[in-house]
PDB file of C-alpha atoms in Angstrom:
ATOM      1  CA  MET A   1      17.047 106.846 125.581  1.00 50.00           C
ATOM      2  CA  GLY A   2      14.042 108.532 123.350  1.00 51.00           C
ATOM      3  CA  ALA A   3      13.156 106.754 120.169  1.00 55.00           C
ATOM      4  CA  ASP A   4      10.519 104.024 119.401  1.00 54.00           C
ATOM      5  CA  ARG A   5      11.012 100.511 117.880  1.00 51.00           C
ATOM      6  CA  SER A   6      11.276 101.742 114.863  1.00 50.00           C
ATOM      7  CA  GLY A   7      14.700 104.387 115.884  1.00 54.00           C
ATOM      8  CA  ARG A   8      12.130 107.453 115.378  1.00 49.00           C
ATOM      9  CA  PRO A   9      10.976 109.560 118.377  1.00 47.00           C
ATOM     10  CA  ALA A  10       7.602 108.914 119.373  1.00 49.00           C
ATOM     11  CA  ALA A  11       5.145 111.534 118.548  1.00 46.00           C
ATOM     12  CA  GLY A  12       4.935 114.631 121.483  1.00 44.00           C
ATOM     13  CA  GLN A  13       7.674 112.504 123.152  1.00 43.00           C
ATOM     14  CA  GLU A  14      11.021 115.052 124.388  1.00 40.00           C
ATOM     15  CA  ARG A  15      14.678 113.005 123.325  1.00 40.00           C
ATOM     16  CA  ARG A  16      16.149 112.040 126.540  1.00 40.00           C
ATOM     17  CA  ARG A  17      19.773 112.579 126.747  1.00 42.00           C
ATOM     18  CA  GLY A  18      20.516 108.066 127.897  1.00 45.00           C
ATOM     19  CA  LEU A  19      19.936 106.805 131.328  1.00 47.00           C
ATOM     20  CA  GLY A  20      19.172 108.632 134.119  1.00 47.00           C
ATOM     21  CA  ALA A  21      20.032 107.860 137.997  1.00 49.00           C
ATOM     22  CA  ARG A  22      16.758 107.251 138.645  1.00 43.00           C
ATOM     23  CA  ALA A  23      16.033 105.337 135.444  1.00 41.00           C
ATOM     24  CA  ARG A  24      18.809 103.114 136.479  1.00 42.00           C
ATOM     25  CA  ARG A  25      18.039 102.228 139.870  1.00 45.00           C
ATOM     26  CA  ALA A  26      14.130 101.528 138.286  1.00 42.00           C
ATOM     27  CA  ALA A  27      16.006  98.830 135.889  1.00 43.00           C
ATOM     28  CA  GLY A  28      17.307  97.849 138.555  1.00 48.00           C
ATOM     29  CA  ARG A  29      13.897  96.350 141.143  1.00 45.00           C
ATOM     30  CA  ALA A  30      12.132  93.412 140.060  1.00 45.00           C
ATOM     31  CA  GLY A  31       9.220  94.133 138.148  1.00 44.00           C
ATOM     32  CA  PRO A  32       5.515  91.793 137.453  1.00 46.00           C
ATOM     33  CA  PRO A  33       6.513  88.770 135.537  1.00 48.00           C
ATOM     34  CA  GLY A  34       6.093  88.939 131.833  1.00 47.00           C
ATOM     35  CA  PRO A  35       8.920  89.408 128.106  1.00 50.00           C
ATOM     36  CA  VAL A  36      12.244  91.451 129.107  1.00 55.00           C
ATOM     37  CA  ALA A  37      12.177  94.518 128.045  1.00 60.00           C
ATOM     38  CA  VAL A  38      15.117  95.001 125.890  1.00 70.00           C
ATOM     39  CA  ARG A  39      17.349  98.523 125.673  1.00 90.00           C
ATOM     40  CA  ALA A  40      18.973  98.470 121.931  1.00 93.00           C
ATOM     41  CA  LEU A  41      22.138 101.106 121.040  1.00 96.00           C
ATOM     42  CA  LEU A  42      22.718 100.107 116.941  1.00 95.00           C
ATOM     43  CA  ASP A  43      25.706  99.616 115.193  1.00 96.00           C
ATOM     44  CA  THR A  44      27.082 102.695 112.583  1.00 95.00           C
ATOM     45  CA  ASN A  45      26.512  99.520 109.913  1.00 93.00           C
ATOM     46  CA  VAL A  46      22.277  99.240 111.127  1.00 94.00           C
ATOM     47  CA  VAL A  47      21.822 103.364 111.746  1.00 92.00           C
ATOM     48  CA  ILE A  48      23.383 103.883 107.896  1.00 91.00           C
ATOM     49  CA  THR A  49      21.377 101.058 106.203  1.00 89.00           C
ATOM     50  CA  GLY A  50      18.409 101.998 107.325  1.00 82.00           C
ATOM     51  CA  GLY A  51      15.053 100.134 107.872  1.00 75.00           C
ATOM     52  CA  PHE A  52      15.670  98.159 110.839  1.00 79.00           C
ATOM     53  CA  VAL A  53      12.013  96.888 112.636  1.00 81.00           C
ATOM     54  CA  ALA A  54      12.842  96.322 116.627  1.00 80.00           C
ATOM     55  CA  PRO A  55      11.181  92.758 117.581  1.00 80.00           C
ATOM     56  CA  ALA A  56       8.994  93.448 120.740  1.00 79.00           C
ATOM     57  CA  GLU A  57      11.081  92.775 123.293  1.00 82.00           C
ATOM     58  CA  ILE A  58      13.782  96.067 122.108  1.00 86.00           C
ATOM     59  CA  THR A  59      11.574  98.357 124.195  1.00 85.00           C
ATOM     60  CA  GLU A  60      13.834 101.456 123.251  1.00 89.00           C
ATOM     61  CA  VAL A  61      17.040 102.534 120.791  1.00 92.00           C
ATOM     62  CA  ALA A  62      19.119 104.465 120.569  1.00 93.00           C
ATOM     63  CA  ILE A  63      22.797 105.544 119.002  1.00 95.00           C
ATOM     64  CA  CYS A  64      25.818 106.903 120.532  1.00 96.00           C
ATOM     65  CA  SER A  65      28.090 109.636 120.021  1.00 96.00           C
ATOM     66  CA  ILE A  66      30.743 106.999 118.680  1.00 97.00           C
ATOM     67  CA  SER A  67      28.011 106.081 115.325  1.00 96.00           C
ATOM     68  CA  TYR A  68      28.269 110.545 115.218  1.00 96.00           C
ATOM     69  CA  ALA A  69      31.854 109.776 114.322  1.00 96.00           C
ATOM     70  CA  GLU A  70      31.848 107.340 112.479  1.00 95.00           C
ATOM     71  CA  LEU A  71      29.123 109.605 110.901  1.00 95.00           C
ATOM     72  CA  GLU A  72      31.318 112.598 110.451  1.00 94.00           C
ATOM     73  CA  GLN A  73      34.157 110.556 109.559  1.00 93.00           C
ATOM     74  CA  GLY A  74      32.314 109.643 106.536  1.00 91.00           C
ATOM     75  CA  LEU A  75      31.530 112.597 105.178  1.00 91.00           C
ATOM     76  CA  VAL A  76      35.092 113.614 104.773  1.00 91.00           C
ATOM     77  CA  ALA A  77      36.014 110.024 102.766  1.00 85.00           C
ATOM     78  CA  PRO A  78      38.605 111.309  99.839  1.00 89.00           C
ATOM     79  CA  GLY A  79      37.293 111.291  96.717  1.00 89.00           C
ATOM     80  CA  LEU A  80      33.578 111.298  97.330  1.00 87.00           C
ATOM     81  CA  ASP A  81      32.106 113.432  94.541  1.00 91.00           C
ATOM     82  CA  PRO A  82      29.228 116.410  95.020  1.00 92.00           C
ATOM     83  CA  ALA A  83      26.372 114.955  94.490  1.00 93.00           C
ATOM     84  CA  ALA A  84      27.955 111.915  96.947  1.00 91.00           C
ATOM     85  CA  LEU A  85      28.942 114.217 100.013  1.00 92.00           C
ATOM     86  CA  ALA A  86      25.800 116.462  99.463  1.00 93.00           C
ATOM     87  CA  ASP A  87      23.502 112.866 100.218  1.00 93.00           C
ATOM     88  CA  ARG A  88      25.578 111.895 103.146  1.00 92.00           C
ATOM     89  CA  LYS A  89      25.698 115.275 104.585  1.00 94.00           C
ATOM     90  CA  LEU A  90      21.846 114.771 104.243  1.00 94.00           C
ATOM     91  CA  GLN A  91      21.092 110.713 105.254  1.00 92.00           C
ATOM     92  CA  VAL A  92      23.304 112.472 108.737  1.00 94.00           C
ATOM     93  CA  LEU A  93      22.025 115.492 109.653  1.00 94.00           C
ATOM     94  CA  GLU A  94      18.507 112.672 109.406  1.00 93.00           C
ATOM     95  CA  ILE A  95      19.873 110.220 111.998  1.00 93.00           C
ATOM     96  CA  ARG A  96      20.645 113.269 114.242  1.00 93.00           C
ATOM     97  CA  GLN A  97      16.577 114.849 113.377  1.00 93.00           C
ATOM     98  CA  ALA A  98      15.718 111.067 114.568  1.00 91.00           C
ATOM     99  CA  PHE A  99      18.091 109.920 117.322  1.00 91.00           C
ATOM    100  CA  GLY A 100      19.048 113.411 118.797  1.00 92.00           C
ATOM    101  CA  ARG A 101      22.039 113.503 121.011  1.00 94.00           C
ATOM    102  CA  GLY A 102      23.904 110.480 121.252  1.00 94.00           C
ATOM    103  CA  LEU A 103      24.115 109.129 124.783  1.00 95.00           C
ATOM    104  CA  PRO A 104      27.718 109.526 125.986  1.00 95.00           C
ATOM    105  CA  PHE A 105      31.035 107.622 125.465  1.00 97.00           C
ATOM    106  CA  ASP A 106      32.372 108.544 129.530  1.00 96.00           C
ATOM    107  CA  ASP A 107      33.869 107.246 131.796  1.00 97.00           C
ATOM    108  CA  VAL A 108      31.923 104.843 132.659  1.00 97.00           C
ATOM    109  CA  ALA A 109      31.973 103.394 129.338  1.00 97.00           C
ATOM    110  CA  ALA A 110      35.750 103.486 129.274  1.00 97.00           C
ATOM    111  CA  MET A 111      35.792 101.698 132.363  1.00 97.00           C
ATOM    112  CA  TYR A 112      34.244  98.573 130.665  1.00 97.00           C
ATOM    113  CA  TYR A 113      35.635  99.535 127.341  1.00 97.00           C
ATOM    114  CA  GLY A 114      39.538  98.137 129.773  1.00 96.00           C
ATOM    115  CA  ARG A 115      37.130  95.413 129.820  1.00 96.00           C
ATOM    116  CA  ILE A 116      36.090  94.557 126.414  1.00 96.00           C
ATOM    117  CA  VAL A 117      39.547  94.687 124.915  1.00 96.00           C
ATOM    118  CA  GLU A 118      40.563  92.282 127.560  1.00 95.00           C
ATOM    119  CA  ALA A 119      38.233  89.777 126.712  1.00 94.00           C
ATOM    120  CA  VAL A 120      38.976  89.976 123.198  1.00 94.00           C
ATOM    121  CA  HIS A 121      42.688  89.522 123.934  1.00 94.00           C
ATOM    122  CA  ALA A 122      41.107  86.204 126.065  1.00 93.00           C
ATOM    123  CA  SER A 123      39.683  85.309 122.844  1.00 90.00           C
ATOM    124  CA  GLY A 124      42.631  85.360 120.811  1.00 90.00           C
ATOM    125  CA  ARG A 125      41.614  88.116 118.891  1.00 89.00           C
ATOM    126  CA  SER A 126      43.314  91.688 118.035  1.00 88.00           C
ATOM    127  CA  PRO A 127      40.845  95.138 119.022  1.00 88.00           C
ATOM    128  CA  ARG A 128      43.388  96.249 116.388  1.00 87.00           C
ATOM    129  CA  GLY A 129      41.148  98.215 113.108  1.00 85.00           C
ATOM    130  CA  ARG A 130      38.086  97.315 115.647  1.00 88.00           C
ATOM    131  CA  ILE A 131      38.221 100.386 118.004  1.00 94.00           C
ATOM    132  CA  ALA A 132      34.884 102.602 117.312  1.00 95.00           C
ATOM    133  CA  ASP A 133      33.175  98.063 117.523  1.00 95.00           C
ATOM    134  CA  LEU A 134      34.262  98.233 120.831  1.00 97.00           C
ATOM    135  CA  MET A 135      33.830 101.331 122.051  1.00 97.00           C
ATOM    136  CA  ILE A 136      30.292 101.608 120.556  1.00 97.00           C
ATOM    137  CA  ALA A 137      30.045  97.801 123.040  1.00 97.00           C
ATOM    138  CA  ALA A 138      31.606  99.847 125.890  1.00 97.00           C
ATOM    139  CA  VAL A 139      28.514 102.509 125.571  1.00 97.00           C
ATOM    140  CA  ALA A 140      25.903  99.586 125.600  1.00 97.00           C
ATOM    141  CA  ARG A 141      27.055  97.749 128.581  1.00 96.00           C
ATOM    142  CA  ALA A 142      27.656 101.462 130.126  1.00 96.00           C
ATOM    143  CA  HIS A 143      23.818 102.370 129.649  1.00 95.00           C
ATOM    144  CA  GLY A 144      22.542  98.685 130.183  1.00 94.00           C
ATOM    145  CA  ALA A 145      21.172  98.245 126.405  1.00 95.00           C
ATOM    146  CA  ALA A 146      22.641  95.596 123.721  1.00 95.00           C
ATOM    147  CA  ILE A 147      24.260  96.072 121.018  1.00 95.00           C
ATOM    148  CA  VAL A 148      21.875  95.659 117.087  1.00 94.00           C
ATOM    149  CA  THR A 149      24.252  94.913 114.382  1.00 94.00           C
ATOM    150  CA  HIS A 150      24.649  93.861 111.095  1.00 94.00           C
ATOM    151  CA  ASN A 151      27.881  92.485 111.432  1.00 92.00           C
ATOM    152  CA  VAL A 152      27.793  89.687 114.657  1.00 94.00           C
ATOM    153  CA  ALA A 153      30.845  88.535 114.612  1.00 91.00           C
ATOM    154  CA  ASP A 154      32.628  91.805 115.072  1.00 91.00           C
ATOM    155  CA  PHE A 155      31.879  91.660 118.517  1.00 93.00           C
ATOM    156  CA  ALA A 156      32.147  88.218 118.402  1.00 90.00           C
ATOM    157  CA  GLY A 157      34.046  86.966 122.364  1.00 89.00           C
ATOM    158  CA  LEU A 158      32.082  89.223 123.872  1.00 93.00           C
ATOM    159  CA  GLU A 159      28.580  87.418 124.775  1.00 90.00           C
ATOM    160  CA  ARG A 160      29.515  87.508 128.748  1.00 92.00           C
ATOM    161  CA  ILE A 161      29.587  91.789 128.791  1.00 95.00           C
ATOM    162  CA  VAL A 162      27.499  92.774 126.982  1.00 95.00           C
ATOM    163  CA  GLN A 163      24.308  91.365 124.738  1.00 94.00           C
ATOM    164  CA  VAL A 164      24.223  91.430 120.880  1.00 94.00           C
ATOM    165  CA  ILE A 165      21.951  90.894 118.426  1.00 92.00           C
ATOM    166  CA  SER A 166      21.518  90.662 114.686  1.00 91.00           C
ATOM    167  CA  ALA A 167      20.109  92.898 112.444  1.00 90.00           C
ATOM    168  CA  ASP A 168      19.264  90.014 110.252  1.00 86.00           C
TER     169      ASP A 168
END
């Protein structure tokens, strides 16, 4: 995923798009006993607020294309004064520089999205108004990553599908 525990790319480390087939196969192999390594996908609210320091078990962090879409949406919010818009544009640029390409919402994520929506319905909740969060959860599941968020309740009912870690 190309970033260290703080969310920034390691010095001299090439940015990677995500887990390739070789890395996915290697991740499925048994390794030596010890702490379980966790890959984490940051929810948009964590990316915006910044300052998240990952615990030791989180070895890689990434952002996804859905979060980039939410950040771009924030740039076209009506009523923004020019100074606030300039600040937001700078923040989005810095985030893109720190994380590189976002993990995509692809066909595998689309399959998990269907399962996630089913789980939301089964928990008695509605997916309406939560589509971006549920798509982020699907990307995390497709890449074998946990979600790090300030809003754990947004992902209630998904515990059997994707691990959710509080950023607080």
